[in-house]
Every structure is written in C-alpha cells, then in structure tokens.
Coordinates of C-alpha atoms in Angstrom, one line a residue:
X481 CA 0.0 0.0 0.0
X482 CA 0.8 3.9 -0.9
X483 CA 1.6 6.4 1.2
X484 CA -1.6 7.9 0.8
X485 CA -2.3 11.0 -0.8
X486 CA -3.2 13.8 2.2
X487 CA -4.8 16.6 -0.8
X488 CA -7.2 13.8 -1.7
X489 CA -10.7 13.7 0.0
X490 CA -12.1 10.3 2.5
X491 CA -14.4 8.9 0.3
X492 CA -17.3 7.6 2.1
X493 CA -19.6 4.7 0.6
X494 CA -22.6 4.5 2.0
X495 CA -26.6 4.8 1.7
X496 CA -28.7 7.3 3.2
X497 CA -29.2 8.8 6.0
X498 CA -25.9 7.3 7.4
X499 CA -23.9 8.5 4.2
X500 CA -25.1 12.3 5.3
X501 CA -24.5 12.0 8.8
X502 CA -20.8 10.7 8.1
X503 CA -19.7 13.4 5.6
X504 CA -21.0 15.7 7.9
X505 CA -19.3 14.1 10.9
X506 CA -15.8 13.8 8.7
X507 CA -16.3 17.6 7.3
X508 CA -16.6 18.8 11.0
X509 CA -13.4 16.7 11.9
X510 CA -11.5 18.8 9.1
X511 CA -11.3 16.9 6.0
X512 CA -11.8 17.5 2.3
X513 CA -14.6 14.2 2.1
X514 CA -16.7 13.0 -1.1
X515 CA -19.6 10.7 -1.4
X516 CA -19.6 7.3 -3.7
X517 CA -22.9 6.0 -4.1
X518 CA -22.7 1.9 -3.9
X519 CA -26.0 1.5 -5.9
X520 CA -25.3 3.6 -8.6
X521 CA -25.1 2.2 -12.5
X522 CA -21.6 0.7 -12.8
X523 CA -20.1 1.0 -9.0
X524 CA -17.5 -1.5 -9.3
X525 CA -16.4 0.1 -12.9
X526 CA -16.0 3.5 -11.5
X527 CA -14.6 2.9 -8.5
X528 CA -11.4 2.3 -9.4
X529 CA -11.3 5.8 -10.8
X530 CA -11.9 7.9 -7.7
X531 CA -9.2 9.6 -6.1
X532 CA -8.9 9.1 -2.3
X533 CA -7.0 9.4 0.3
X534 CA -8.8 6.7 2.8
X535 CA -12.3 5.2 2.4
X536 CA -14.6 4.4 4.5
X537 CA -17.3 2.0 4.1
X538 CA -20.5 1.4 5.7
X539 CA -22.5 -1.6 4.5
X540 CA -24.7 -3.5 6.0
X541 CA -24.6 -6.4 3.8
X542 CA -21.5 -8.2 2.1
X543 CA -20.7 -6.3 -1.0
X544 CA -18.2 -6.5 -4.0
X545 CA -17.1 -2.8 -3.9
X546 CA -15.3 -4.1 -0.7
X547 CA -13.9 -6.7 -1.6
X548 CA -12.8 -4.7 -4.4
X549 CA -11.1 -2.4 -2.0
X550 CA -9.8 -4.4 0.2
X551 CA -8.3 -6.5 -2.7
X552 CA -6.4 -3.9 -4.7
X553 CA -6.9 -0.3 -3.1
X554 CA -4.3 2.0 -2.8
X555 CA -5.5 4.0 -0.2
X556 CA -6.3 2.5 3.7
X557 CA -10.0 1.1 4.2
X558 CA -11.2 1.9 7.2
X559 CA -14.6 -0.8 7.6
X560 CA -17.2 0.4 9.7
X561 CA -17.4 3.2 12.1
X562 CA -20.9 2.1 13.5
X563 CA -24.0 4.5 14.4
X564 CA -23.3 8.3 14.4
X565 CA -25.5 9.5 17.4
X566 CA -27.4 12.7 17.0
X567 CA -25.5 16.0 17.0
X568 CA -27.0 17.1 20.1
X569 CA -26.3 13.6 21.7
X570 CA -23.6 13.2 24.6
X571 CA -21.7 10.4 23.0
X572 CA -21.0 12.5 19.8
X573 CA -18.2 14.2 20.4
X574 CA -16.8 11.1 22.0
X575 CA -17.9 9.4 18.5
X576 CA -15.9 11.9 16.6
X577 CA -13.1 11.7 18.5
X578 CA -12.9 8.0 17.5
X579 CA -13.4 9.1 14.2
X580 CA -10.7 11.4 14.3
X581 CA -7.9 8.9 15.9
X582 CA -8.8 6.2 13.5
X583 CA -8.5 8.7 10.2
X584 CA -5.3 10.5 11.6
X585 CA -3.5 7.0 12.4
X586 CA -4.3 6.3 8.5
X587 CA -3.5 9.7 6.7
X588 CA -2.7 12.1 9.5
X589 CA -3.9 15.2 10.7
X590 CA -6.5 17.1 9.3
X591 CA -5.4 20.5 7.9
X592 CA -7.3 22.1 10.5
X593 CA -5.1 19.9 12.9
X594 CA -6.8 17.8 15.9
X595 CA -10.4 19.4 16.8
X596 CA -11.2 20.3 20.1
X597 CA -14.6 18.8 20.2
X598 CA -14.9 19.9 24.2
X599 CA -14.8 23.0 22.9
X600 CA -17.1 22.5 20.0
X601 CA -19.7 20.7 21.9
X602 CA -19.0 22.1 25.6
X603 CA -19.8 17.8 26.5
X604 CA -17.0 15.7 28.5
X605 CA -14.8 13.2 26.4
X606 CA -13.9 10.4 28.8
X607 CA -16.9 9.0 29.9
X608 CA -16.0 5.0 29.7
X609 CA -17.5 2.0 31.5
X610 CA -16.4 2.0 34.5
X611 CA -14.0 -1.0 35.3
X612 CA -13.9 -2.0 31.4
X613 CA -9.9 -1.9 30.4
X614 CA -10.3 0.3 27.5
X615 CA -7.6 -2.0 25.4
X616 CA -9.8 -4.7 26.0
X617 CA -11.4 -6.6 22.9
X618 CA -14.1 -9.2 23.2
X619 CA -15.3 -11.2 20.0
X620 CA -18.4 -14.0 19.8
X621 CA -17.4 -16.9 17.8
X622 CA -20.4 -18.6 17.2
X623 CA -20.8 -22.3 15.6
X624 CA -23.0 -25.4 15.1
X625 CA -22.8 -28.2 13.1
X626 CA -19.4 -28.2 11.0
X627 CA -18.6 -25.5 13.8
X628 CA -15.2 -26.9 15.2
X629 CA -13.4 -27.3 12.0
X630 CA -14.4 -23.8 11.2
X631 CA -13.4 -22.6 14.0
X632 CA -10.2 -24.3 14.0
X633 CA -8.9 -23.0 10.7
X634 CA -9.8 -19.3 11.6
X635 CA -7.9 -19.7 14.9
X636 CA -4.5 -21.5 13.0
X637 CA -4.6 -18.8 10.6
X638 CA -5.2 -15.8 13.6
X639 CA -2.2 -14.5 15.5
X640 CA -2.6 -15.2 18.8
X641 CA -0.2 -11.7 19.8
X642 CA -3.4 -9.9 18.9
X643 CA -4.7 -7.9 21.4
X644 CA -8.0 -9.9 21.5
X645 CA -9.8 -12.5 23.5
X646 CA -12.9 -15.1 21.9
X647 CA -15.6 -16.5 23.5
X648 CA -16.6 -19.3 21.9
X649 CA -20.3 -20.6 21.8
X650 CA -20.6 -24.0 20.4
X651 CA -24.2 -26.1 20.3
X652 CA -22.8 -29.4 21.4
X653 CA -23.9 -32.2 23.6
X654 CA -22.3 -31.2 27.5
X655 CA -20.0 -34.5 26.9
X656 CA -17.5 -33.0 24.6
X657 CA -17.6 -29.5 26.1
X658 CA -13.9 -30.7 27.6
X659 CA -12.5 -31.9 24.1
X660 CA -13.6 -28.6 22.3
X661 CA -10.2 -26.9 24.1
X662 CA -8.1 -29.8 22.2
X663 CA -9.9 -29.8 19.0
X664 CA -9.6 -26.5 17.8
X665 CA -6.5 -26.1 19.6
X666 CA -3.9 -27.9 17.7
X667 CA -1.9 -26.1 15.1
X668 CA -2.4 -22.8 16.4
X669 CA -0.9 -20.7 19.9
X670 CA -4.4 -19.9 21.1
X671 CA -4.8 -20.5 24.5
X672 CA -8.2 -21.9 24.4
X673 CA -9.8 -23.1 28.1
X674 CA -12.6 -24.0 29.5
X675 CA -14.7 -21.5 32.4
X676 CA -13.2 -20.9 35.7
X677 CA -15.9 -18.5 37.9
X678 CA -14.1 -14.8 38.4
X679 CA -11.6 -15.2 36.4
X680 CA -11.1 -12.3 34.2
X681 CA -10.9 -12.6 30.4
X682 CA -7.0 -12.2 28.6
X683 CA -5.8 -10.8 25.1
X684 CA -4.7 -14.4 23.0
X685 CA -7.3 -16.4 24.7
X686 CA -10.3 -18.5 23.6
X687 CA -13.2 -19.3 26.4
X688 CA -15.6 -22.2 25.6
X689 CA -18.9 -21.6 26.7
X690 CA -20.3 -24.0 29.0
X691 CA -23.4 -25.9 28.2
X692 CA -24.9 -27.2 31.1
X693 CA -24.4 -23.8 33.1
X694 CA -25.4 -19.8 31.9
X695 CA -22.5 -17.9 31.0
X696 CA -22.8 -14.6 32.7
X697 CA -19.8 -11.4 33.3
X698 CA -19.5 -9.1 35.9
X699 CA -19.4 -5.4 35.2
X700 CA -15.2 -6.0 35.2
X701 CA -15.4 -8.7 32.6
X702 CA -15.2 -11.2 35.0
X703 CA -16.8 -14.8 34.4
X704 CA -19.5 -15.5 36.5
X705 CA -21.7 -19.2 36.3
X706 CA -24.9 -19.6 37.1
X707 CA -26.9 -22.9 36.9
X708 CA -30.0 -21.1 35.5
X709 CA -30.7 -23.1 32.2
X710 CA -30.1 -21.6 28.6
X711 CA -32.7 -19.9 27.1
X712 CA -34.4 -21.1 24.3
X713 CA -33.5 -24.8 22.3
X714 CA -30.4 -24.4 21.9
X715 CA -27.6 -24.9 24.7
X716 CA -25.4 -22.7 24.7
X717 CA -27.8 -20.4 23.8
X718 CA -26.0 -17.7 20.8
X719 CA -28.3 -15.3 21.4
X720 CA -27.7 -15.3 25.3
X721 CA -24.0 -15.1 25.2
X722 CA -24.2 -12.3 22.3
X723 CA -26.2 -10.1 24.0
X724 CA -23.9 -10.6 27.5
X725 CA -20.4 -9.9 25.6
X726 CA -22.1 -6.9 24.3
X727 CA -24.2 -6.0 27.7
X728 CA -20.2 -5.4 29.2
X729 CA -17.3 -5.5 26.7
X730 CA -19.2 -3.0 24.0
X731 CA -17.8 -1.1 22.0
X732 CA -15.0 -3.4 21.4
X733 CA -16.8 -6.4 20.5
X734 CA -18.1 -8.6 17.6
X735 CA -19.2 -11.4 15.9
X736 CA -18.6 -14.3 13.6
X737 CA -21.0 -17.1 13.1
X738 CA -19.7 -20.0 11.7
X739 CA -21.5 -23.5 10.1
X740 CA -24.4 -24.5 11.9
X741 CA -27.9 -25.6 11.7
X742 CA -31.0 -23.4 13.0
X743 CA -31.1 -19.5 13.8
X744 CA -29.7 -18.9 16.9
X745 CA -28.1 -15.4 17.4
X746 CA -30.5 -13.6 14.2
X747 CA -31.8 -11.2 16.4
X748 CA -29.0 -10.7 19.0
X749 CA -26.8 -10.5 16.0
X750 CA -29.4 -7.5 14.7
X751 CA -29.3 -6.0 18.0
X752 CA -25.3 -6.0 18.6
X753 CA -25.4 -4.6 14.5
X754 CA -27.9 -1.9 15.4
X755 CA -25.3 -0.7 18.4
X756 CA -23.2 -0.3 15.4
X757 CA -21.0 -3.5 16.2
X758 CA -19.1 -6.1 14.1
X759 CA -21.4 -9.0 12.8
X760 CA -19.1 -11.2 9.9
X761 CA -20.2 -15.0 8.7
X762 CA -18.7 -17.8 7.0
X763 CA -19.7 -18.0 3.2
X764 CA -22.1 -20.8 2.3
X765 CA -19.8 -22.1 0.2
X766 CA -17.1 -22.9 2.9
X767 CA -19.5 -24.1 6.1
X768 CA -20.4 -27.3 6.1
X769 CA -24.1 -26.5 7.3
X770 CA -24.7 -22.8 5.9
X771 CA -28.3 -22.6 7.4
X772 CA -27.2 -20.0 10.7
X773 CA -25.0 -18.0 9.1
X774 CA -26.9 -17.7 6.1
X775 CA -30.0 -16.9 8.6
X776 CA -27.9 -14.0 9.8
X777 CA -26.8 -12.5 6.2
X778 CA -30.7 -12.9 5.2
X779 CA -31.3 -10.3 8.1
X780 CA -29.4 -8.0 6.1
X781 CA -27.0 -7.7 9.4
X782 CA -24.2 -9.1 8.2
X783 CA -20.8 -6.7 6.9
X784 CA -18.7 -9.2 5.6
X785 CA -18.5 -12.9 4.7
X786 CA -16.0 -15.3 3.6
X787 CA -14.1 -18.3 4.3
X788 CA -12.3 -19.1 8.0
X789 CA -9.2 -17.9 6.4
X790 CA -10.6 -14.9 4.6
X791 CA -12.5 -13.9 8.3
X792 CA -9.4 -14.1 10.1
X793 CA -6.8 -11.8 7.5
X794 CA -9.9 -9.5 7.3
X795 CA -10.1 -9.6 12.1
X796 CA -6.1 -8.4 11.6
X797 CA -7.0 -5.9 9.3
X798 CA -9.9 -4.8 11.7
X799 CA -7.7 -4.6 14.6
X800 CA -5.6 -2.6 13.0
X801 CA -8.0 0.0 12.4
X802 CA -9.2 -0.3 16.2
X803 CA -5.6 0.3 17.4
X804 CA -5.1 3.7 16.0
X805 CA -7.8 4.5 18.1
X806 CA -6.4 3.1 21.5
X807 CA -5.6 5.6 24.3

C-alpha cells in the first residue's frame, strides 16, 4: 500500500441517512470528504477511478465494492465506524473523537489539525465503563454443526499476539464440552480453556462456553456461572452469550458465526449490529451446514462474509484500524 495522498478527499460509501450523517461528521473533523454512491449504474467500474486518500465503508450487507477495495486499493480502508449518534447527543463528540484517531493513524492530521470537540460541543470526552480496560477486545465466535473445524482453521490462521480474546459458543452435547479446548486447539498458539468462575478474560485467549451452566460477566469482565438453564432450544444459547459480551465489553466487540444448523443469534446479532458493532459470517460455500450463518446474512446484518481464512486476514486488518484509536 501507498503512502496515501493527504490533498485527496475520505471517500465515504454509503446509503442514506448514514452517508449524510458521516460526511458531515468527517467535514466537521477537518477533512476534504466526497460521497460514492454503492447502488449507482456501474459502482465497481467506476470505483477504481476515484481519487482518495482513505475510504470508509458502511454496508450493511456483504458487497463487492469491498472486496474490491480491500483487494487492490491503494489508499487505507477503514470498515465500519458504527451509528453516528445525533448531534445534540452526549456520545457525539466522544464518536468523533474516535473518528478522528482512526482517520489521523491512517493519513494524518486534518489540515485544520486535531479538533477540540470539548470545545465545539462544551460535553466531557472520557466518559467510559467504568471498570472495562479500554484496550480490551471481546469477540463472539459462534458455531453449530461443521462448527469446530471452522473454528479451528480461523484460529490457525489468527495471530494469537493480537490484542483480542474469543468467547466461543458451540451447540454441542455437555459430553464433549472438555474436548472442544483440544480440538480447535492444535496447530495454532491460542490459548483456548474452558470457564473458571471470576476469572477475568486475557488478550490471546479462547473461552468455551459452558453448556450445562449460563454464562454470565460481571461489570469487570469477570466470568460468573450460574446454573439457571439456557434460554431457548439451543444450549449454549448464541443469542444469550451475544447479548452478555455486548451488555459489558461494548464497544469493542463482535461477531462471527460460523456452520451450523437453526437461527440462533438472528436477532442478537441484529441488536449487537444496530449498536453499530461487528457481525461477519462464514460463506455458504465454505461451512459445512450454511443454514445460521446464512439466517444471519438474510437479516441484512451481516458486513462481511468469507471463508475461515478470509475472516481471520480481514479480524487483523480490523484490529488494526481499532488500534489507532487506543488511548
């Protein structure tokens, strides 16, 4: 990749209202920014043509045009920024200041220099979770049938230096909960365990959710087991242990859902989306049972799909983008 070109404009691509919201956001923050339209006549022809200094994506579904980018783009591609709260919200400065970090670590200061969005907005910056490291990272993995191998190649091909931890839910009967650590394991430096009650969560770790007992956190990320069942059919219940990563470790979470039969997680994977969070599948082609992942790309929630491998080069290339953005 380029150095990129500072005089050029962030290109945004994106559909309305969002599109509007973010050029305005990115204009405020001091850039030269210009809008590409993803559903007009010939997008992928003419989008090799634009001039930009970074782009900036915002799909809701899987799309070409970033694959395109991704592929052979010049420029940095930042994926995703989430919602943009209101302008006369609390968190917006505190959005924009993310904003900010993330487009100065990939082509520097604005012209303007750094904003002083206090100033702007007259609202208080640091208002975090209390007890939540802010370096922390916590991603769902999310499988059923075909679910181990999956998980298994995206974990060989993942660096476990990352600064990341996985919780992985896996619908499997409670008698091969303790084999799951071994399975998907091998080949890779993950360090992949099973729940031990107040112990906190670590960067290069995988936890395996339990089946027979509710997976809960405490406010400081740390594990807590209850015997209250599972709701719902399915144990460990997707949905459950999406909504609890995202209840205490959001912002700085995710999603994958790998093979697997049924449609566990849909909705918790359209909530954690709406909060403007991470959702990513396997492609049908590569899962062994496409039926929940395809469940959760038919919910038009889903940003990116691909293979195990493809998933895991395109998690490094995320985290890269959240750690310009780290304090």
């Amino acid at each position: 990749m380029s150095e990129p070109d500072c005089s050029a404009p962030v290109v945004l691509v994106a559909r309305e209202p969002k599109r509007a919201a973010l050029a305005d956001a990115v204009s405020q923050l001091g850039y030269a920014v210009n809008c590409f339209d993803p559903d007009q006549p010939d997008a992928l022809m003419l989008l090799p043509e634009q001039l930009a200094a970074a782009w900036l994506v915002e799909l809701a579904e899987e799309s070409a045009l970033t694959d395109w980018l991704l592929e052979y783009s010049q420029a940095p591609v930042l994926l995703g920024v989430g919602q943009i709260p209101q302008r006369d919200s609390e968190d917006y400065p505190r959005c924009l200041r993310r904003l900010y970090a993330k487009l100065a670590g990939l082509v520097g200061e604005s012209p303007r220099g750094k904003p002083e969005l206090h100033r702007l907005f007259d609202v208080p910056l640091d208002v975090g979770s209390p007890g939540i490291p802010s370096a922390s990272c916590v991603w769902v993995l999310a499988a059923s049938l075909g679910g181990p191998a999956a998980v298994k190649a995206f974990l060989d091909h993942l660096p476990a230096s990352l600064p990341l931890a996985l919780v992985y839910a896996q619908h499997i009967d409670a008698g091969f909960e303790q084999q799951l650590p071994q399975i998907v394991g091998r080949h890779n430096q993950w360090h992949i365990h099973t729940c031990v009650p107040e112990r906190p969560l670590y960067h290069g770790e995988v936890l395996v959710v339990p089946v027979d007992q509710r997976l809960r956190f405490t406010p400081e990320g740390r594990v807590r087991l209850s015997p209250e069942a599972w709701p719902g059919p399915y144990q460990p219940s997707i949905a459950a242990v999406i909504d609890e990563v995202s209840q205490v470790f959001a912002p700085a979470c995710g999603a994958i859902v790998f093979s697997g039969m049924g449609e566990d997680g849909v909705d918790a994977c359209t909530r954690l989306r709406d909060q403007g969070m991470p959702v990513w599948t396997q492609n049908a082609e590569s899962a062994a049972c496409a039926t929940m992942p395809e469940a959760v790309r038919q919910a038009g929630v889903c940003s990116l799909q691909g293979t195990p491998e493809q998933l895991a080069a395109a998690m490094q290339h995320w985290m890269k983008q959240e750690s310009v953005a780290a304090p």
